[in-house]
CSV table of C-alpha atoms in Angstrom, one decimal:
chain,number,residue,atom,x,y,z
A,1,UNK,CA,7.1,13.2,-23.2
A,2,UNK,CA,10.7,11.9,-24.8
A,3,UNK,CA,11.0,9.5,-28.4
A,4,UNK,CA,12.5,6.2,-27.2
A,5,UNK,CA,9.5,6.6,-24.6
A,6,UNK,CA,6.8,6.3,-27.5
A,7,UNK,CA,8.5,4.5,-29.4
A,8,UNK,CA,9.1,1.5,-27.0
A,9,UNK,CA,4.5,1.9,-25.8
A,10,UNK,CA,3.9,1.7,-29.3
A,11,UNK,CA,6.7,-1.1,-30.2
A,12,UNK,CA,4.5,-2.8,-27.3
A,13,UNK,CA,0.7,-1.8,-28.5
A,14,UNK,CA,1.9,-3.7,-31.9
A,15,UNK,CA,2.5,-6.4,-30.3
A,16,UNK,CA,-0.7,-6.0,-28.7
A,17,UNK,CA,-2.6,-6.2,-31.3
A,18,UNK,CA,-1.0,-9.5,-33.2
A,19,UNK,CA,-1.3,-11.1,-30.2
A,20,UNK,CA,-4.6,-10.2,-29.9
A,21,UNK,CA,-7.5,-12.3,-29.7
A,22,UNK,CA,-10.5,-13.1,-31.1
A,23,UNK,CA,-13.7,-12.4,-27.7
A,24,UNK,CA,-16.5,-13.4,-27.8
A,25,UNK,CA,-19.9,-10.5,-27.2
A,26,UNK,CA,-21.2,-12.5,-24.2
A,27,UNK,CA,-22.3,-10.8,-21.0
A,28,UNK,CA,-20.8,-13.5,-19.7
A,29,UNK,CA,-17.1,-13.7,-21.6
A,30,UNK,CA,-13.6,-13.1,-19.2
A,31,UNK,CA,-13.1,-9.7,-18.2
A,32,UNK,CA,-9.6,-9.0,-18.9
A,33,UNK,CA,-7.8,-7.6,-15.9
A,34,UNK,CA,-4.2,-6.4,-15.5
A,35,UNK,CA,-2.6,-5.5,-12.3
A,36,UNK,CA,0.3,-3.5,-12.9
A,37,UNK,CA,3.8,-5.7,-10.7
A,38,UNK,CA,7.5,-5.4,-11.2
A,39,UNK,CA,7.4,-8.8,-9.8
A,40,UNK,CA,5.0,-10.1,-13.1
A,41,UNK,CA,4.4,-13.3,-10.5
A,42,UNK,CA,2.8,-14.8,-8.0
A,43,UNK,CA,3.6,-15.8,-4.0
A,44,UNK,CA,0.5,-15.4,-2.5
A,45,UNK,CA,2.7,-16.9,0.9
A,46,UNK,CA,5.4,-14.0,1.1
A,47,UNK,CA,5.9,-11.8,3.7
A,48,UNK,CA,5.4,-8.8,1.2
A,49,UNK,CA,2.9,-9.1,-1.4
A,50,UNK,CA,3.4,-8.5,-4.1
A,51,UNK,CA,0.0,-6.3,-5.8
A,52,UNK,CA,-0.5,-9.2,-8.1
A,53,UNK,CA,0.1,-11.5,-5.5
A,54,UNK,CA,-2.2,-9.3,-2.7
A,55,UNK,CA,-5.1,-9.0,-5.6
A,56,UNK,CA,-5.0,-12.8,-6.2
A,57,UNK,CA,-4.2,-13.7,-2.5
A,58,UNK,CA,-7.1,-12.0,-1.3
A,59,UNK,CA,-9.5,-13.2,-4.1
A,60,UNK,CA,-8.6,-17.1,-3.2
A,61,UNK,CA,-8.3,-16.5,1.0
A,62,UNK,CA,-10.6,-15.2,2.5
A,63,UNK,CA,-9.5,-14.0,6.0
A,64,UNK,CA,-12.1,-13.7,8.5
A,65,UNK,CA,-13.4,-9.8,6.7
A,66,UNK,CA,-12.4,-8.7,3.9
A,67,UNK,CA,-13.3,-5.4,1.8
A,68,UNK,CA,-16.0,-4.8,-0.7
A,69,UNK,CA,-16.2,-3.2,-3.8
A,70,UNK,CA,-16.8,0.8,-1.7
A,71,UNK,CA,-13.9,-0.7,0.7
A,72,UNK,CA,-17.1,-1.9,3.5
A,73,UNK,CA,-15.9,-4.2,6.0
A,74,UNK,CA,-18.4,-6.9,4.5
A,75,UNK,CA,-18.1,-10.9,6.1
A,76,UNK,CA,-15.7,-13.7,4.7
A,77,UNK,CA,-14.9,-16.1,6.7
A,78,UNK,CA,-16.9,-14.9,9.3
A,79,UNK,CA,-21.0,-15.1,9.1
A,80,UNK,CA,-21.1,-12.7,12.0
A,81,UNK,CA,-19.0,-10.8,15.4
A,82,UNK,CA,-18.8,-8.8,18.7
A,83,UNK,CA,-16.9,-6.8,20.7
A,84,UNK,CA,-16.8,-6.3,24.3
A,85,UNK,CA,-17.3,-3.4,25.2
A,86,UNK,CA,-14.2,-2.9,26.3
A,87,UNK,CA,-13.5,-3.5,22.8
A,88,UNK,CA,-10.5,-6.0,23.7
A,89,UNK,CA,-11.8,-9.1,22.6
A,90,UNK,CA,-12.8,-9.5,18.8
A,91,UNK,CA,-15.9,-13.2,19.0
A,92,UNK,CA,-16.1,-14.1,15.6
A,93,UNK,CA,-18.9,-16.9,14.3
A,94,UNK,CA,-17.1,-18.9,11.2
A,95,UNK,CA,-20.2,-20.4,8.4
A,96,UNK,CA,-19.7,-23.2,6.9
A,97,UNK,CA,-17.3,-23.4,5.0
A,98,UNK,CA,-15.1,-25.5,3.1
A,99,UNK,CA,-11.4,-26.3,2.1
A,100,UNK,CA,-10.6,-26.7,-1.1
A,101,UNK,CA,-10.7,-30.4,-0.5
A,102,UNK,CA,-13.6,-30.7,0.7
A,103,UNK,CA,-12.5,-30.6,4.2
A,104,UNK,CA,-15.3,-28.3,6.5
A,105,UNK,CA,-12.9,-25.4,8.0
A,106,UNK,CA,-12.7,-25.7,12.2
A,107,UNK,CA,-12.0,-22.9,14.6
A,108,UNK,CA,-8.6,-25.1,15.1
A,109,UNK,CA,-7.3,-24.4,11.0
A,110,UNK,CA,-7.7,-20.2,11.2
A,111,UNK,CA,-6.6,-19.7,14.4
A,112,UNK,CA,-3.8,-21.7,13.2
A,113,UNK,CA,-3.6,-19.8,10.4
A,114,UNK,CA,-3.4,-16.5,11.4
A,115,UNK,CA,-1.6,-17.4,14.6
A,116,UNK,CA,1.2,-18.3,11.8
A,117,UNK,CA,0.5,-15.5,9.2
A,118,UNK,CA,1.4,-12.8,12.2
A,119,UNK,CA,4.8,-14.1,13.4
A,120,UNK,CA,5.5,-13.7,9.4
A,121,UNK,CA,4.2,-10.4,9.7
A,122,UNK,CA,5.7,-9.7,13.5
A,123,UNK,CA,8.4,-7.6,11.3
A,124,UNK,CA,6.6,-5.5,9.5
A,125,UNK,CA,4.6,-2.9,9.1
A,126,UNK,CA,1.5,-4.9,8.8
A,127,UNK,CA,2.9,-6.5,12.3
A,128,UNK,CA,3.0,-3.2,14.3
A,129,UNK,CA,-0.8,-3.2,13.4
A,130,UNK,CA,-1.4,-6.3,15.5
A,131,UNK,CA,0.8,-5.1,18.2
A,132,UNK,CA,-1.9,-5.5,20.1
A,133,UNK,CA,-2.8,-9.0,19.7
A,134,UNK,CA,-2.4,-11.6,22.8
A,135,UNK,CA,-4.1,-14.4,21.3
A,136,UNK,CA,-5.9,-15.9,18.8
A,137,UNK,CA,-8.5,-19.3,20.3
A,138,UNK,CA,-10.5,-21.3,19.4
A,139,UNK,CA,-14.1,-21.4,21.1
A,140,UNK,CA,-15.8,-24.0,19.0
A,141,UNK,CA,-16.1,-25.7,16.2
A,142,UNK,CA,-17.5,-22.4,14.6
A,143,UNK,CA,-16.5,-20.0,17.5
A,144,UNK,CA,-12.8,-18.6,16.8
A,145,UNK,CA,-11.6,-15.0,19.9
A,146,UNK,CA,-8.6,-12.3,18.9
A,147,UNK,CA,-8.2,-10.7,22.9
A,148,UNK,CA,-6.0,-8.0,22.6
A,149,UNK,CA,-4.0,-6.5,25.5
A,150,UNK,CA,-5.8,-3.1,24.4
A,151,UNK,CA,-8.6,-2.2,22.3
A,152,UNK,CA,-7.4,-1.9,18.6
A,153,UNK,CA,-10.5,-0.3,16.7
A,154,UNK,CA,-9.1,-0.5,13.0
A,155,UNK,CA,-8.9,-4.8,14.3
A,156,UNK,CA,-11.7,-5.1,11.5
A,157,UNK,CA,-9.6,-3.3,8.6
A,158,UNK,CA,-6.8,-4.9,9.3
A,159,UNK,CA,-8.2,-8.6,9.4
A,160,UNK,CA,-9.3,-7.3,5.6
A,161,UNK,CA,-5.9,-7.4,4.6
A,162,UNK,CA,-4.9,-9.9,2.0
A,163,UNK,CA,-1.6,-10.6,3.9
A,164,UNK,CA,-4.3,-11.7,6.8
A,165,UNK,CA,-6.4,-14.6,4.4
A,166,UNK,CA,-6.8,-17.3,5.3
A,167,UNK,CA,-4.8,-20.5,3.7
A,168,UNK,CA,-4.6,-24.1,5.0
A,169,UNK,CA,-1.7,-26.2,2.7
A,170,UNK,CA,-1.4,-23.7,0.1
A,171,UNK,CA,-5.1,-23.0,-0.4
A,172,UNK,CA,-8.2,-20.7,1.0
A,173,UNK,CA,-11.7,-20.9,0.9
A,174,UNK,CA,-12.8,-18.3,-2.6
A,175,UNK,CA,-15.0,-15.9,-2.8
A,176,UNK,CA,-13.0,-17.4,-6.1
A,177,UNK,CA,-11.1,-20.3,-7.3
A,178,UNK,CA,-8.2,-19.5,-9.2
A,179,UNK,CA,-7.0,-21.7,-11.9
A,180,UNK,CA,-2.7,-21.2,-13.4
A,181,UNK,CA,-2.8,-20.5,-17.0
A,182,UNK,CA,0.6,-19.4,-18.9
A,183,UNK,CA,0.2,-16.2,-19.3
A,184,UNK,CA,-2.6,-15.3,-16.4
A,185,UNK,CA,-4.5,-16.3,-13.8
A,186,UNK,CA,-8.5,-17.3,-14.9
A,187,UNK,CA,-10.5,-16.8,-11.5
A,188,UNK,CA,-13.8,-18.3,-11.3
A,189,UNK,CA,-16.3,-18.0,-8.4
A,190,UNK,CA,-15.4,-21.1,-6.4
A,191,UNK,CA,-19.1,-21.9,-4.6
A,192,UNK,CA,-19.9,-25.0,-1.8
A,193,UNK,CA,-22.6,-25.8,0.1
A,194,UNK,CA,-22.9,-22.8,2.4
A,195,UNK,CA,-23.1,-20.7,0.0
A,196,UNK,CA,-26.9,-20.5,-0.2
A,197,UNK,CA,-29.6,-19.5,-3.2
A,198,UNK,CA,-27.5,-16.4,-3.9
A,199,UNK,CA,-24.7,-18.6,-5.6
A,200,UNK,CA,-27.2,-19.0,-8.3
A,201,UNK,CA,-26.4,-15.6,-9.2
A,202,UNK,CA,-24.7,-14.6,-12.8
A,203,UNK,CA,-20.9,-14.4,-13.5
A,204,UNK,CA,-18.3,-14.2,-15.4
A,205,UNK,CA,-14.6,-15.8,-14.9
A,206,UNK,CA,-11.7,-12.7,-14.9
A,207,UNK,CA,-8.8,-13.3,-16.3
A,208,UNK,CA,-6.5,-11.4,-15.1
A,209,UNK,CA,-3.0,-11.2,-15.5
A,210,UNK,CA,0.1,-9.1,-13.5
A,211,UNK,CA,2.5,-8.2,-16.0
A,212,UNK,CA,4.7,-4.8,-15.4
A,213,UNK,CA,2.4,-1.1,-16.4
A,214,UNK,CA,4.4,0.2,-20.1
A,215,UNK,CA,3.1,-3.9,-21.6
A,216,UNK,CA,-0.6,-3.2,-19.7
A,217,UNK,CA,-1.0,-0.1,-20.3
A,218,UNK,CA,-0.7,-0.7,-24.4
A,219,UNK,CA,-3.3,-3.9,-23.8
A,220,UNK,CA,-6.0,-1.5,-22.7
A,221,UNK,CA,-5.1,0.8,-25.7
A,222,UNK,CA,-5.9,-1.6,-28.1
A,223,UNK,CA,-8.9,-2.8,-26.2
A,224,UNK,CA,-7.3,-6.4,-25.0
A,225,UNK,CA,-8.9,-5.6,-21.6
A,226,UNK,CA,-11.3,-3.5,-19.7
A,227,UNK,CA,-9.1,-2.8,-17.0
A,228,UNK,CA,-5.9,-1.4,-15.3
A,229,UNK,CA,-5.3,-1.6,-11.0
A,230,UNK,CA,-2.5,-0.6,-10.2
A,231,UNK,CA,-1.5,2.4,-11.1
A,232,UNK,CA,1.6,4.3,-9.8
A,233,UNK,CA,3.2,8.2,-9.9
A,234,UNK,CA,6.3,5.9,-11.8
A,235,UNK,CA,3.7,5.2,-14.4
A,236,UNK,CA,2.1,8.3,-15.8
A,237,UNK,CA,4.3,9.2,-18.7
A,238,UNK,CA,3.2,6.0,-20.1
A,239,UNK,CA,-0.5,6.8,-20.4
A,240,UNK,CA,0.3,9.7,-22.4
A,241,UNK,CA,2.9,7.5,-24.6
A,242,UNK,CA,-0.5,5.6,-25.7
A,243,UNK,CA,-3.0,7.7,-26.1
A,244,UNK,CA,-5.4,6.8,-23.3
A,245,UNK,CA,-8.3,9.5,-22.3
A,246,UNK,CA,-8.8,10.8,-19.4
A,247,UNK,CA,-12.2,10.2,-19.0
A,248,UNK,CA,-11.0,5.9,-18.4
A,249,UNK,CA,-8.6,7.4,-15.3
A,250,UNK,CA,-10.5,6.8,-12.3
A,251,UNK,CA,-7.8,8.1,-9.4
A,252,UNK,CA,-8.3,6.9,-6.2
A,253,UNK,CA,-8.1,10.0,-3.2
A,254,UNK,CA,-6.0,8.2,-1.1
A,255,UNK,CA,-3.1,9.3,2.2
A,256,UNK,CA,-0.2,7.2,2.6
A,257,UNK,CA,3.4,8.0,3.4
A,258,UNK,CA,5.4,9.6,0.4
A,259,UNK,CA,8.4,10.7,0.8
A,260,UNK,CA,12.6,9.6,1.2
A,261,UNK,CA,13.7,7.4,3.7
A,262,UNK,CA,16.6,8.1,5.3
A,263,UNK,CA,18.1,4.6,5.4
A,264,UNK,CA,22.0,4.9,5.8
A,265,UNK,CA,22.5,6.5,9.1
A,266,UNK,CA,26.1,6.8,8.9
A,267,UNK,CA,28.8,10.0,7.6
A,268,UNK,CA,26.6,12.8,6.3
A,269,UNK,CA,23.4,11.5,7.0
A,270,UNK,CA,24.0,10.6,10.7
A,271,UNK,CA,22.9,14.0,11.2
A,272,UNK,CA,19.4,15.4,12.0
A,273,UNK,CA,20.3,18.7,11.1
A,274,UNK,CA,21.9,17.0,7.6
A,275,UNK,CA,19.0,15.0,6.8
A,276,UNK,CA,16.6,17.9,7.7
A,277,UNK,CA,18.5,20.2,4.7
A,278,UNK,CA,17.5,18.1,2.8
A,279,UNK,CA,13.4,18.1,3.4
A,280,UNK,CA,14.5,21.9,3.2
A,281,UNK,CA,15.7,22.3,0.0
A,282,UNK,CA,13.1,20.3,-2.1
A,283,UNK,CA,10.1,22.3,-3.9
A,284,UNK,CA,7.9,20.0,-3.2
A,285,UNK,CA,5.0,22.2,-4.8
A,286,UNK,CA,6.9,21.3,-7.5
A,287,UNK,CA,8.0,18.1,-7.9
A,288,UNK,CA,4.8,16.4,-10.0
A,289,UNK,CA,5.1,19.3,-11.9
A,290,UNK,CA,7.4,17.3,-15.1
A,291,UNK,CA,4.5,14.2,-14.9
A,292,UNK,CA,1.3,17.5,-15.9
A,293,UNK,CA,0.3,16.8,-12.1
A,294,UNK,CA,-0.3,20.5,-10.7
A,295,UNK,CA,-2.6,20.3,-8.3
A,296,UNK,CA,-0.9,17.3,-6.2
A,297,UNK,CA,-1.0,17.4,-2.3
A,298,UNK,CA,2.1,18.4,-0.4
A,299,UNK,CA,3.5,17.5,2.8
A,300,UNK,CA,5.8,18.2,5.2
A,301,UNK,CA,3.8,16.2,8.1
A,302,UNK,CA,3.9,12.8,8.9
A,303,UNK,CA,0.4,12.3,9.7
A,304,UNK,CA,-1.7,14.3,7.4
A,305,UNK,CA,-3.4,16.5,9.9
A,306,UNK,CA,-7.7,16.3,10.6
A,307,UNK,CA,-7.1,12.2,11.7
A,308,UNK,CA,-10.6,12.0,13.8
A,309,UNK,CA,-10.0,12.1,17.6
A,310,UNK,CA,-6.3,13.0,16.7
A,311,UNK,CA,-4.9,16.5,18.2
A,312,UNK,CA,-1.1,16.9,16.7
A,313,UNK,CA,1.1,19.2,19.1
A,314,UNK,CA,3.5,19.8,15.6
A,315,UNK,CA,2.5,22.2,13.8
A,316,UNK,CA,3.6,22.7,9.3
A,317,UNK,CA,7.0,22.9,9.2
A,318,UNK,CA,9.0,25.7,7.0
A,319,UNK,CA,5.3,27.4,6.8
A,320,UNK,CA,7.3,31.0,7.7
A,321,UNK,CA,10.3,31.0,5.2
A,322,UNK,CA,10.1,30.6,1.4
A,323,UNK,CA,12.2,28.2,-0.2
A,324,UNK,CA,14.7,30.1,-0.8
A,325,UNK,CA,15.2,31.4,2.9
A,326,UNK,CA,14.7,27.9,3.4
A,327,UNK,CA,17.4,27.0,0.6
A,328,UNK,CA,20.4,29.5,2.5
A,329,UNK,CA,19.2,27.2,5.5
A,330,UNK,CA,20.4,24.7,3.9
A,331,UNK,CA,23.2,25.6,2.3
A,332,UNK,CA,24.5,27.1,5.7
A,333,UNK,CA,24.4,23.8,6.9
A,334,UNK,CA,25.9,22.1,4.3
A,335,UNK,CA,28.9,24.5,3.4
A,336,UNK,CA,30.0,23.8,7.7
A,337,UNK,CA,30.0,20.3,6.7
A,338,UNK,CA,32.2,20.5,4.2
A,339,UNK,CA,34.7,23.1,6.4
A,340,UNK,CA,34.9,19.8,8.6
A,341,UNK,CA,34.6,16.5,6.7
A,342,UNK,CA,36.4,18.5,3.1
A,343,UNK,CA,34.1,16.2,0.9
A,344,UNK,CA,30.0,15.5,0.9
A,345,UNK,CA,28.5,12.3,-0.9
A,346,UNK,CA,27.0,11.0,-3.6
A,347,UNK,CA,24.1,10.6,-2.4
A,348,UNK,CA,22.5,7.3,-3.7
A,349,UNK,CA,18.3,7.6,-4.3
A,350,UNK,CA,17.0,4.6,-4.9
A,351,UNK,CA,12.6,4.7,-6.5
A,352,UNK,CA,11.2,2.4,-8.7
A,353,UNK,CA,11.4,1.3,-12.2
A,354,UNK,CA,9.2,4.0,-14.6
A,355,UNK,CA,9.4,6.8,-16.7
A,356,UNK,CA,8.0,9.3,-14.2
A,357,UNK,CA,10.8,7.7,-11.5
A,358,UNK,CA,13.5,9.4,-13.6
A,359,UNK,CA,11.3,12.6,-14.3
A,360,UNK,CA,11.1,12.9,-10.2
A,361,UNK,CA,14.2,12.3,-9.3
A,362,UNK,CA,15.9,14.9,-12.0
A,363,UNK,CA,14.0,17.3,-9.8
A,364,UNK,CA,14.7,16.3,-6.6
A,365,UNK,CA,18.5,16.4,-7.4
A,366,UNK,CA,18.2,20.1,-9.0
A,367,UNK,CA,16.8,21.1,-5.8
A,368,UNK,CA,19.7,19.1,-3.8
A,369,UNK,CA,22.5,20.8,-6.2
A,370,UNK,CA,21.3,24.4,-5.3
A,371,UNK,CA,22.3,23.9,-2.0
A,372,UNK,CA,25.7,22.5,-3.0
A,373,UNK,CA,24.8,18.3,-2.6
A,374,UNK,CA,24.5,15.9,-5.3
A,375,UNK,CA,22.6,13.2,-5.6
A,376,UNK,CA,21.9,9.8,-8.5
A,377,UNK,CA,19.4,7.3,-9.1
A,378,UNK,CA,19.5,3.8,-7.9
A,379,UNK,CA,17.3,0.4,-8.4
A,380,UNK,CA,14.5,0.0,-6.0
A,381,UNK,CA,17.1,-3.0,-4.6
A,382,UNK,CA,20.2,-1.9,-4.6
A,383,UNK,CA,22.1,0.0,-1.5
A,384,UNK,CA,20.7,3.2,-0.8
A,385,UNK,CA,21.2,5.9,1.2
A,386,UNK,CA,18.1,7.4,0.9
A,387,UNK,CA,14.4,5.7,-0.6
A,388,UNK,CA,11.6,6.4,-1.5
A,389,UNK,CA,8.4,5.1,-0.1
A,390,UNK,CA,5.0,4.9,-1.6
A,391,UNK,CA,2.3,3.5,0.6
A,392,UNK,CA,-1.6,3.5,1.3
A,393,UNK,CA,-2.9,4.2,4.8
A,394,UNK,CA,-4.9,0.7,5.3
A,395,UNK,CA,-6.2,2.7,7.6
A,396,UNK,CA,-6.8,6.5,8.7
A,397,UNK,CA,-5.4,6.7,12.0
A,398,UNK,CA,-1.7,8.2,13.2
A,399,UNK,CA,-1.0,4.8,14.4
A,400,UNK,CA,-0.6,2.9,10.3
A,401,UNK,CA,1.6,6.4,9.9
A,402,UNK,CA,3.8,5.9,13.2
A,403,UNK,CA,3.5,2.1,12.8
A,404,UNK,CA,5.5,2.7,8.5
A,405,UNK,CA,8.4,4.1,10.6
A,406,UNK,CA,8.6,1.2,13.7
A,407,UNK,CA,12.1,0.4,14.5
A,408,UNK,CA,10.9,-3.4,14.1
A,409,UNK,CA,10.5,-2.1,10.7
A,410,UNK,CA,12.6,-0.3,9.8
A,411,UNK,CA,16.8,-0.5,10.4
A,412,UNK,CA,16.9,3.6,11.2
A,413,UNK,CA,14.5,4.6,13.4
A,414,UNK,CA,14.0,7.3,17.0
A,415,UNK,CA,14.5,5.3,20.2
A,416,UNK,CA,12.2,8.1,21.3
A,417,UNK,CA,8.8,7.7,19.2
A,418,UNK,CA,9.3,4.5,18.7
A,419,UNK,CA,9.3,3.6,22.7
A,420,UNK,CA,6.2,6.2,23.4
A,421,UNK,CA,4.6,4.1,19.8
A,422,UNK,CA,4.8,1.4,21.9
A,423,UNK,CA,3.4,3.4,25.0
A,424,UNK,CA,0.7,4.3,22.5
A,425,UNK,CA,-0.5,0.9,21.4
A,426,UNK,CA,-0.4,-0.4,25.2
A,427,UNK,CA,-3.4,2.2,26.6
A,428,UNK,CA,-6.4,1.1,27.1
A,429,UNK,CA,-7.8,4.9,27.8
A,430,UNK,CA,-8.4,6.7,24.7
A,431,UNK,CA,-7.5,10.2,25.2
A,432,UNK,CA,-4.0,8.3,26.3
A,433,UNK,CA,-3.6,6.1,23.4
A,434,UNK,CA,-3.6,9.9,21.1
A,435,UNK,CA,-1.9,12.3,23.4
A,436,UNK,CA,1.1,9.2,23.3
A,437,UNK,CA,1.1,9.5,19.2
A,438,UNK,CA,1.3,12.5,19.0
A,439,UNK,CA,4.1,12.8,21.8
A,440,UNK,CA,5.8,10.0,19.4
A,441,UNK,CA,5.2,12.4,16.3
A,442,UNK,CA,6.8,15.1,17.8
A,443,UNK,CA,9.9,12.8,18.4
A,444,UNK,CA,9.7,11.0,15.0
A,445,UNK,CA,9.6,14.3,13.0
A,446,UNK,CA,13.0,15.7,14.4
A,447,UNK,CA,14.1,13.0,14.2
A,448,UNK,CA,14.3,13.6,10.5
A,449,UNK,CA,14.5,9.7,9.1
A,450,UNK,CA,11.8,10.0,6.8
A,451,UNK,CA,11.1,12.9,4.4
A,452,UNK,CA,7.8,13.9,3.4
A,453,UNK,CA,6.6,15.2,0.0
A,454,UNK,CA,3.2,14.8,-0.4
A,455,UNK,CA,0.0,12.3,-0.8
A,456,UNK,CA,0.6,9.1,-2.9
A,457,UNK,CA,-1.2,8.5,-6.4
A,458,UNK,CA,-3.3,5.5,-7.3
A,459,UNK,CA,-5.8,5.2,-10.2
A,460,UNK,CA,-6.4,2.6,-12.5
A,461,UNK,CA,-7.2,2.1,-16.0
A,462,UNK,CA,-11.4,1.2,-16.6
A,463,UNK,CA,-12.6,1.0,-19.8
A,464,UNK,CA,-16.7,2.7,-19.4
A,465,UNK,CA,-19.0,1.7,-17.0
A,466,UNK,CA,-17.8,-2.0,-15.0
A,467,UNK,CA,-20.3,-3.5,-12.8
A,468,UNK,CA,-18.2,-4.1,-9.5
A,469,UNK,CA,-15.9,-1.2,-9.8
A,470,UNK,CA,-15.3,1.8,-7.8
A,471,UNK,CA,-13.4,4.7,-6.8
A,472,UNK,CA,-12.0,3.8,-3.3
A,473,UNK,CA,-10.3,6.2,-0.2
A,474,UNK,CA,-7.5,2.7,-0.2
A,475,UNK,CA,-6.8,2.4,-3.9
A,476,UNK,CA,-8.2,-1.5,-3.2
A,477,UNK,CA,-10.4,-2.9,-5.9
A,478,UNK,CA,-12.2,-6.1,-4.7
A,479,UNK,CA,-12.3,-8.6,-7.4
A,480,UNK,CA,-14.3,-11.1,-6.1
A,481,UNK,CA,-17.2,-8.0,-6.8
A,482,UNK,CA,-16.2,-8.1,-10.3
A,483,UNK,CA,-17.7,-11.6,-11.4
A,484,UNK,CA,-20.7,-10.6,-10.6
A,485,UNK,CA,-23.4,-9.5,-13.6
A,486,UNK,CA,-26.2,-7.6,-12.9
A,487,UNK,CA,-30.0,-8.5,-13.9
């Protein structure tokens, strides 16, 4: 931890102290929550939701189903549902709900809103996850059917994602209502005549701020908030600078994609062998040591091992080679390229802003220099040659991992793998589906368009025992469950 980071965080802590308002000791006083968000603003209808927008949209615009505090699928707008035996039709019965203006929610409203949202998400990874959806139709006033081209066993979990929360004319149906303040959003329970006797439970409002990591962590350190959500690897140095206790850090056991995506396929990076040279050079085991993480789960795979019913066709890469042998192999390729092309590019690597990114980039740059390459760090939205991908899996099936690299989502992709992936999505037989996924993984891995490094890092800061908060396998923490005060 450098003195500059410590000085910056202490300055923010001093400012937080001056701004600290007197808080009521009542159990029903607002629960202060900070959500780390580089944008620090909410746009609930964007195609790609920033963290703060995702949390607020999920809280105020529930989907047909939603996720609870433990990450389980629970009813949202739908009070119950059935799945046909062939897995090609999901039929939902809506509860008796109302829009913000008092109009009843109908199946026509929901079907139209869901269709619009899927059109917006068509070129996103979520669009790839829902490629099996053939039709969404209203059957009666309160019944909606989703028909599929092929079974999608994870459809309910996909429908529970914040992006698929149902909105109409800029508003949703809860379960919370938002009151936008100057610097924060006040979320309160939205009670209507459909909620029944449970609506008489003890609740409290949530004072939710979306802000940059340093400020959020400083606010927590000074006792101005009870919780910080959205911690990632790039924020870790702030924790020690702010003196955050290890007891207040709650790490989620997530899986997903954490690695370098090739976004410029020209010149040096146009050759898959050169892209593999970069993957060979990086010492994954040492990558997170500057952040004090000694047991980081590293990987050179796109799809992790151990997924249910999935039998990969490709093993772990380079297990028979030491890091020195791998770098010797990579250096040979660099030498051959330089002999034919005279100069080597300085690779532009886009990573999120934050001290953790700078430390990890320093390791990557040093590793690349051992094979004769150089790199420079650029902003996450700048023109780049490689871009860090840091995404948590919404469901634990190979399709999620491969969909992140689909041609509809990424400008540089592997067409052979994409064709196999499309065949897998259309397969009705689960065994055929998994077999095609395995073939797609081999093709995409061999193309070296993505350089896996390890498992994403997600954590929250929680002061004491906050009812409604739980460690989850997908790193998502449902705000609606935090308004309830246990009796």
